[in-house]
XYZ file of C-alpha atoms in Angstrom:
446
model
C 22.811 -21.538 -20.179
C 22.138 -18.248 -18.420
C 18.692 -16.699 -18.747
C 18.693 -13.187 -17.304
C 20.856 -10.387 -18.670
C 21.028 -6.667 -17.965
C 17.317 -6.140 -18.664
C 15.330 -9.327 -18.185
C 15.611 -12.243 -20.613
C 16.488 -11.431 -24.217
C 17.614 -13.375 -27.270
C 16.653 -14.735 -30.673
C 13.018 -15.855 -30.680
C 12.544 -19.514 -31.539
C 16.104 -20.506 -30.634
C 17.383 -19.041 -27.356
C 13.885 -17.831 -26.448
C 11.902 -20.837 -27.627
C 8.344 -21.834 -26.713
C 9.718 -24.492 -24.370
C 12.090 -22.096 -22.594
C 9.343 -19.483 -22.298
C 6.843 -21.922 -20.811
C 9.393 -23.148 -18.272
C 10.268 -19.541 -17.427
C 6.585 -18.796 -16.826
C 6.321 -21.824 -14.542
C 9.520 -20.882 -12.680
C 8.332 -17.309 -12.128
C 4.950 -18.585 -10.971
C 6.529 -21.024 -8.514
C 8.666 -18.264 -7.009
C 5.703 -15.874 -6.772
C 3.122 -18.348 -5.445
C 3.833 -17.832 -1.750
C 3.912 -14.040 -2.210
C 0.789 -13.655 -4.358
C -2.070 -11.468 -3.131
C -4.502 -11.373 -6.069
C -3.142 -14.450 -7.889
C -3.296 -12.380 -11.090
C -0.474 -11.605 -13.530
C -0.588 -8.981 -16.310
C 1.045 -9.737 -19.672
C 1.694 -7.214 -22.461
C 3.855 -7.229 -25.574
C 5.195 -5.130 -28.417
C 4.459 -5.703 -32.123
C 6.890 -8.520 -33.001
C 5.425 -11.571 -34.738
C 7.147 -13.812 -32.203
C 5.139 -12.131 -29.451
C 2.201 -14.431 -30.240
C 4.264 -17.563 -29.631
C 5.946 -16.233 -26.507
C 2.707 -14.872 -25.053
C 0.924 -18.212 -25.449
C 3.833 -20.186 -24.029
C 4.150 -17.800 -21.094
C 0.444 -17.992 -20.335
C 0.620 -21.807 -20.488
C 3.426 -21.867 -17.950
C 1.737 -19.441 -15.564
C -1.691 -21.099 -15.673
C -0.070 -24.537 -15.280
C 1.101 -23.548 -11.795
C -2.223 -21.930 -10.886
C -1.998 -18.235 -11.796
C -4.713 -16.260 -13.605
C -3.422 -14.131 -16.481
C -4.686 -10.851 -17.914
C -3.482 -10.237 -21.487
C -3.555 -6.625 -22.726
C -1.916 -6.941 -26.148
C 0.539 -4.408 -27.632
C 1.401 -1.772 -25.035
C 4.548 0.225 -24.176
C 6.782 -1.198 -21.458
C 6.113 1.727 -19.070
C 2.379 1.172 -19.560
C 2.746 -2.396 -18.270
C 4.606 -1.100 -15.191
C 1.807 1.409 -14.525
C -1.157 -0.891 -15.256
C 0.266 -3.705 -13.105
C 0.022 -1.481 -10.036
C -3.195 0.205 -11.193
C -5.006 -3.123 -11.636
C -3.531 -4.577 -8.420
C -1.832 -7.465 -10.193
C 0.855 -9.402 -8.359
C 3.268 -9.079 -11.288
C 3.470 -7.508 -14.736
C 5.335 -9.089 -17.643
C 6.373 -7.290 -20.833
C 7.286 -9.290 -23.922
C 9.737 -7.124 -25.858
C 13.329 -6.864 -27.027
C 13.104 -3.055 -26.882
C 15.297 -1.521 -29.616
C 16.495 -4.857 -31.075
C 15.377 -6.006 -34.534
C 12.335 -8.258 -34.965
C 14.296 -11.551 -34.837
C 14.896 -11.035 -31.104
C 12.417 -10.916 -28.290
C 12.569 -10.641 -24.528
C 10.712 -10.892 -21.242
C 10.789 -8.224 -18.523
C 9.243 -8.655 -15.076
C 7.690 -5.959 -12.840
C 6.531 -6.416 -9.263
C 3.142 -5.308 -7.945
C 4.432 -1.743 -7.480
C 5.588 -1.541 -11.084
C 9.311 -1.853 -10.268
C 11.614 -4.168 -12.220
C 12.667 -7.375 -10.506
C 15.958 -7.213 -8.617
C 18.946 -9.323 -9.600
C 18.381 -11.424 -6.490
C 14.825 -12.333 -7.556
C 16.001 -13.076 -11.102
C 18.640 -15.474 -9.733
C 16.026 -17.306 -7.661
C 13.732 -17.710 -10.681
C 16.665 -18.930 -12.742
C 17.504 -21.543 -10.093
C 13.908 -22.810 -10.205
C 14.000 -22.877 -14.028
C 16.783 -25.486 -13.950
C 15.107 -27.632 -11.267
C 13.154 -30.126 -13.388
C 11.731 -31.939 -10.368
C 10.328 -28.756 -8.866
C 8.826 -27.693 -12.210
C 7.108 -31.055 -12.589
C 5.782 -31.232 -9.032
C 4.475 -27.627 -9.004
C 1.998 -28.189 -11.833
C -1.606 -28.194 -10.643
C -4.732 -30.052 -11.761
C -8.496 -29.693 -11.772
C -9.966 -26.469 -10.432
C -6.520 -25.187 -9.419
C -5.416 -24.595 -13.053
C -5.395 -20.874 -13.802
C -7.437 -19.048 -16.417
C -6.535 -16.347 -18.949
C -8.550 -13.489 -20.394
C -7.817 -10.618 -22.760
C -8.711 -7.019 -21.932
C -8.574 -4.508 -24.780
C -9.516 -1.228 -23.088
C -6.655 -0.679 -20.628
C -5.025 1.766 -23.050
C -7.413 4.397 -21.681
C -5.958 4.087 -18.176
C -2.461 4.716 -19.502
C -3.564 7.705 -21.606
C -5.075 9.307 -18.501
C -1.820 8.714 -16.617
C 0.193 10.304 -19.444
C -2.070 13.355 -19.585
C -1.847 13.724 -15.800
C 1.926 14.135 -16.190
C 1.371 17.235 -18.337
C 0.574 20.562 -16.571
C -3.197 20.972 -16.451
C -2.975 24.668 -17.308
C -1.110 23.930 -20.558
C -2.234 22.796 -23.993
C -0.374 21.669 -27.096
C -2.641 23.800 -29.266
C -0.585 25.390 -32.035
C 2.245 22.849 -31.758
C 3.145 20.716 -34.762
C 4.850 17.451 -33.870
C 6.283 14.654 -35.996
C 6.108 11.358 -34.114
C 8.034 8.217 -35.090
C 6.588 5.205 -33.242
C 9.178 2.773 -34.682
C 6.340 0.457 -35.807
C 6.293 -0.542 -32.178
C 4.177 -0.738 -29.062
C 3.181 2.953 -28.938
C 1.773 3.115 -32.471
C -1.749 3.709 -31.088
C -1.275 5.400 -27.732
C 1.423 7.864 -28.868
C -0.562 9.778 -31.510
C -3.708 9.651 -29.365
C -2.237 11.386 -26.323
C -0.595 14.218 -28.278
C -3.737 14.815 -30.336
C -5.972 14.835 -27.254
C -3.737 17.507 -25.734
C -4.253 19.673 -28.822
C -1.194 19.135 -31.022
C -1.144 18.695 -34.774
C 0.539 15.315 -35.128
C 2.231 13.888 -38.200
C 2.874 10.196 -37.503
C 5.443 8.071 -39.297
C 6.329 4.376 -38.944
C 3.051 3.483 -37.264
C 2.060 0.457 -39.372
C 3.576 -2.599 -37.662
C 3.523 -5.864 -39.607
C 5.346 -8.025 -37.080
C 8.715 -7.656 -38.798
C 9.347 -3.917 -39.257
C 9.721 -2.897 -35.616
C 12.773 -0.583 -35.265
C 13.645 -1.246 -38.929
C 15.433 1.880 -40.177
C 13.273 4.020 -37.910
C 12.619 5.100 -34.346
C 15.120 6.148 -31.697
C 18.052 4.293 -33.289
C 17.510 5.503 -36.868
C 16.370 9.128 -36.909
C 17.201 10.255 -40.468
C 13.626 9.919 -41.769
C 12.274 11.803 -38.764
C 14.868 14.561 -39.123
C 13.882 15.081 -42.756
C 10.170 15.030 -41.879
C 10.594 17.705 -39.180
C 12.178 20.045 -41.729
C 9.704 19.146 -44.497
C 6.628 19.761 -42.324
C 8.192 22.736 -40.500
C 7.419 21.070 -37.212
C 8.204 22.414 -33.763
C 9.583 19.091 -32.588
C 10.363 15.548 -33.672
C 9.847 12.675 -31.234
C 11.382 9.243 -31.858
C 10.448 6.256 -29.717
C 11.938 2.774 -29.739
C 10.039 -0.502 -30.115
C 8.671 -0.617 -26.586
C 8.580 3.184 -26.057
C 10.707 3.269 -22.922
C 13.174 5.699 -24.481
C 12.965 8.878 -26.530
C 15.177 10.822 -28.920
C 14.287 14.446 -29.630
C 14.783 16.309 -32.924
C 14.726 20.118 -32.795
C 12.892 22.332 -35.296
C 16.020 22.529 -37.468
C 16.067 18.758 -37.894
C 19.032 18.190 -35.560
C 19.254 15.458 -32.913
C 19.390 16.717 -29.330
C 22.065 14.923 -27.303
C 20.695 12.790 -24.468
C 22.870 14.425 -21.816
C 21.836 17.902 -22.930
C 18.238 16.739 -22.696
C 18.787 15.516 -19.130
C 20.447 18.800 -18.211
C 17.655 20.907 -19.724
C 14.920 19.018 -17.899
C 16.823 18.896 -14.602
C 17.388 22.655 -14.462
C 13.789 23.343 -15.532
C 12.496 21.095 -12.734
C 14.893 22.809 -10.324
C 13.528 26.222 -11.313
C 9.970 24.971 -10.704
C 10.942 23.479 -7.314
C 10.033 20.016 -8.653
C 13.502 18.434 -8.382
C 13.700 16.491 -5.132
C 16.939 16.872 -3.152
C 18.257 19.105 -5.972
C 19.880 16.027 -7.445
C 19.923 13.914 -10.606
C 21.085 10.356 -11.352
C 22.885 9.563 -14.622
C 25.232 6.743 -15.604
C 29.003 6.569 -15.808
C 28.594 7.100 -19.574
C 27.175 10.627 -19.222
C 29.347 13.513 -20.405
C 31.300 15.603 -17.889
C 29.744 18.660 -19.482
C 26.521 17.563 -17.771
C 28.378 17.431 -14.444
C 29.645 20.987 -14.816
C 26.307 22.392 -16.005
C 24.321 20.852 -13.154
C 26.887 21.949 -10.571
C 26.745 25.546 -11.861
C 22.983 25.447 -11.237
C 23.240 24.036 -7.719
C 22.334 20.470 -8.681
C 24.225 17.375 -7.542
C 24.889 14.522 -9.980
C 24.962 10.901 -8.841
C 26.388 8.308 -11.240
C 25.283 4.685 -11.583
C 26.431 1.733 -13.649
C 25.016 1.491 -17.181
C 21.333 0.466 -17.332
C 18.095 2.176 -16.355
C 17.596 -0.399 -13.583
C 20.832 0.823 -11.962
C 19.790 4.463 -12.378
C 16.478 3.721 -10.686
C 18.153 1.845 -7.847
C 20.136 4.932 -6.816
C 17.117 7.194 -7.357
C 15.102 5.108 -4.904
C 17.944 4.813 -2.411
C 18.617 8.569 -2.395
C 14.927 9.560 -2.789
C 15.633 11.377 -6.076
C 12.792 11.781 -8.587
C 14.716 12.413 -11.815
C 17.407 10.525 -13.691
C 18.255 8.751 -16.902
C 20.741 7.630 -19.497
C 22.188 9.573 -22.405
C 20.659 6.938 -24.704
C 17.180 8.360 -24.070
C 15.939 6.420 -21.060
C 14.574 9.272 -18.941
C 12.912 8.486 -15.607
C 10.465 11.029 -14.195
C 9.623 9.021 -11.104
C 6.684 11.160 -10.031
C 4.828 9.888 -13.106
C 6.564 6.707 -14.283
C 8.100 3.645 -12.640
C 10.669 3.215 -15.402
C 11.916 5.041 -18.489
C 8.887 6.350 -20.403
C 9.418 7.968 -23.806
C 5.961 9.573 -23.874
C 6.134 11.025 -20.340
C 9.588 12.394 -21.181
C 8.383 13.939 -24.449
C 5.498 15.647 -22.652
C 7.906 17.089 -20.070
C 10.055 18.502 -22.871
C 6.997 20.028 -24.554
C 5.979 21.634 -21.242
C 9.458 23.162 -20.987
C 9.238 24.603 -24.523
C 5.782 26.072 -23.910
C 6.784 27.564 -20.556
C 9.946 29.158 -21.966
C 8.131 30.190 -25.181
C 11.277 29.361 -27.140
C 12.277 26.967 -29.884
C 13.806 23.583 -29.108
C 17.167 24.576 -30.612
C 17.328 27.542 -28.215
C 16.666 25.727 -24.935
C 17.657 22.071 -25.329
C 21.411 22.643 -25.744
C 22.247 24.657 -22.624
C 25.877 23.529 -22.333
C 28.750 22.287 -24.479
C 29.703 18.628 -24.436
C 33.263 17.560 -23.704
C 34.982 15.798 -26.619
C 34.652 12.056 -26.040
C 36.142 8.981 -27.673
C 35.255 5.304 -27.254
C 37.481 2.473 -28.508
C 36.579 -1.234 -28.384
C 39.581 -3.562 -28.207
C 39.522 -7.307 -28.878
C 41.245 -9.212 -26.066
C 42.350 -12.820 -25.615
C 41.240 -12.947 -21.988
C 39.585 -10.622 -19.491
C 42.368 -10.033 -16.967
C 41.298 -8.211 -13.813
C 42.024 -4.545 -14.501
C 43.551 -3.978 -11.070
C 46.065 -6.755 -11.807
C 47.478 -5.096 -14.955
C 50.895 -3.736 -14.090
C 51.311 -0.027 -14.776
C 47.611 0.728 -15.338
C 47.035 2.417 -11.984
C 49.839 4.906 -12.634
C 48.493 5.737 -16.103
C 45.018 6.384 -14.719
C 46.445 8.665 -12.031
C 48.117 10.721 -14.757
C 44.821 10.993 -16.656
C 43.067 12.249 -13.527
C 45.737 14.908 -12.897
C 45.338 16.144 -16.478
C 41.549 16.423 -16.137
C 40.748 13.493 -18.443
C 37.791 11.365 -17.346
C 38.084 7.657 -18.099
C 35.753 4.701 -18.114
C 37.378 1.351 -18.785
C 35.360 -1.847 -18.605
C 34.960 -5.230 -20.262
C 31.970 -6.067 -22.430
C 29.512 -8.345 -20.657
C 28.932 -10.482 -23.770
C 32.119 -10.317 -25.857
C 35.892 -10.557 -25.411
C 36.251 -6.807 -25.746
C 37.634 -4.035 -23.578
C 35.760 -0.739 -23.852
C 37.923 2.346 -23.300
C 36.223 5.741 -22.999
C 38.114 9.006 -22.548
C 36.678 12.494 -22.223
C 38.314 15.925 -21.790
C 38.002 19.586 -22.738
C 41.249 19.353 -24.701
C 40.433 17.075 -27.648
C 44.019 16.761 -28.933
C 45.352 15.815 -25.518
C 42.539 13.292 -25.046
C 43.218 11.641 -28.422
C 46.956 11.491 -27.674
C 46.284 9.750 -24.367
C 43.830 7.388 -26.047
C 46.489 6.301 -28.550
C 48.885 5.650 -25.673
C 46.281 3.659 -23.728
C 45.314 1.545 -26.736
C 48.964 0.646 -27.362
C 49.391 -0.171 -23.658
C 46.311 -2.439 -23.503
C 47.138 -4.270 -26.737
C 50.476 -5.275 -25.248
C 49.174 -5.969 -21.716
C 46.164 -8.068 -22.735
C 47.306 -9.889 -25.841
C 50.907 -10.840 -25.112
């Protein structure tokens, strides 16, 4: 059994992520953190899934059993937990959420005292402790050493202030009509509040969580209802969040989805114009379109690429001292105001851009054309090392000479090979994709 994946621990609640597993995970994390603790206090938040009650209680039991005090803040966006952890001087923040997954799943994400996600190295150490039954048993405390837990319900105000501080003080949203889809998730309260306090007229949809409807046919993954609402209400903008509000999808005034890479490009150039883009550079993932590359380069901006995952984007941002980056999926990191992807901070930045340019979303949020792109997932019998496949290197060299960008990698969870090609010439790209698919089917399944 392996606990940690690409973004904390995630799986079906009650089976993979059971009460027993969660309690042991809380104990393991507490044991690892004990020698490093300063305040001996851990913050715990969650999204709106029914299973959050079970996981929260089990987690608190595990943490208090090894002597930590716990502050529970209830349903809050993931980026809010990152911010409040540092703001309240807690040793660690923990978010209970499976992000964009359906309600059956849940997850646990860890943030250090600065609001940064745990590194892979720390996750491995906690996982080692988790499987050490003797250490778990011996680390439990008794008497006055047992930790205590308390719930605080007013921390939402701290996060609202932080969000409003990310928006230019000389600007207001007065006269703007926004449709906001909170995905029946963690931002169902804070999202409408912040936009209304800044002066916008806000029409809110999918803001009545019942424990089971989080992300259900709504939010960042399912935008049809929001698109229709933007047109119906003649709104200036549609904003779709996911279950824990760490990502955003934007709908323009015509009801059309704005591509994530075009969004990154728009914000990057705007920040560059305002002298707010540190090192004149941006971090995106290997999945981002080459059209973004070309557009940024034409505006004097360098693009760094990371592996898939906002944690990997942030790692390069910190290493290179870059303050802006993200993924085409909607995870946008404005590091001057957020420690991780924050859908609300990102939406406010986009609104500031629209107000400053005094133009409609459809006019400014698609500043470049995307290269045609195709992704094919192939079932494979075994995951042979790509550099050991005879003839592959030569084929990839040909693709490079013909200006076709490729990304070929195995799925981390399935026996699948993911093949992505991208080029200006769509017909040529599709022809090469057909050839590659035929090649891989023979090379990997013979």
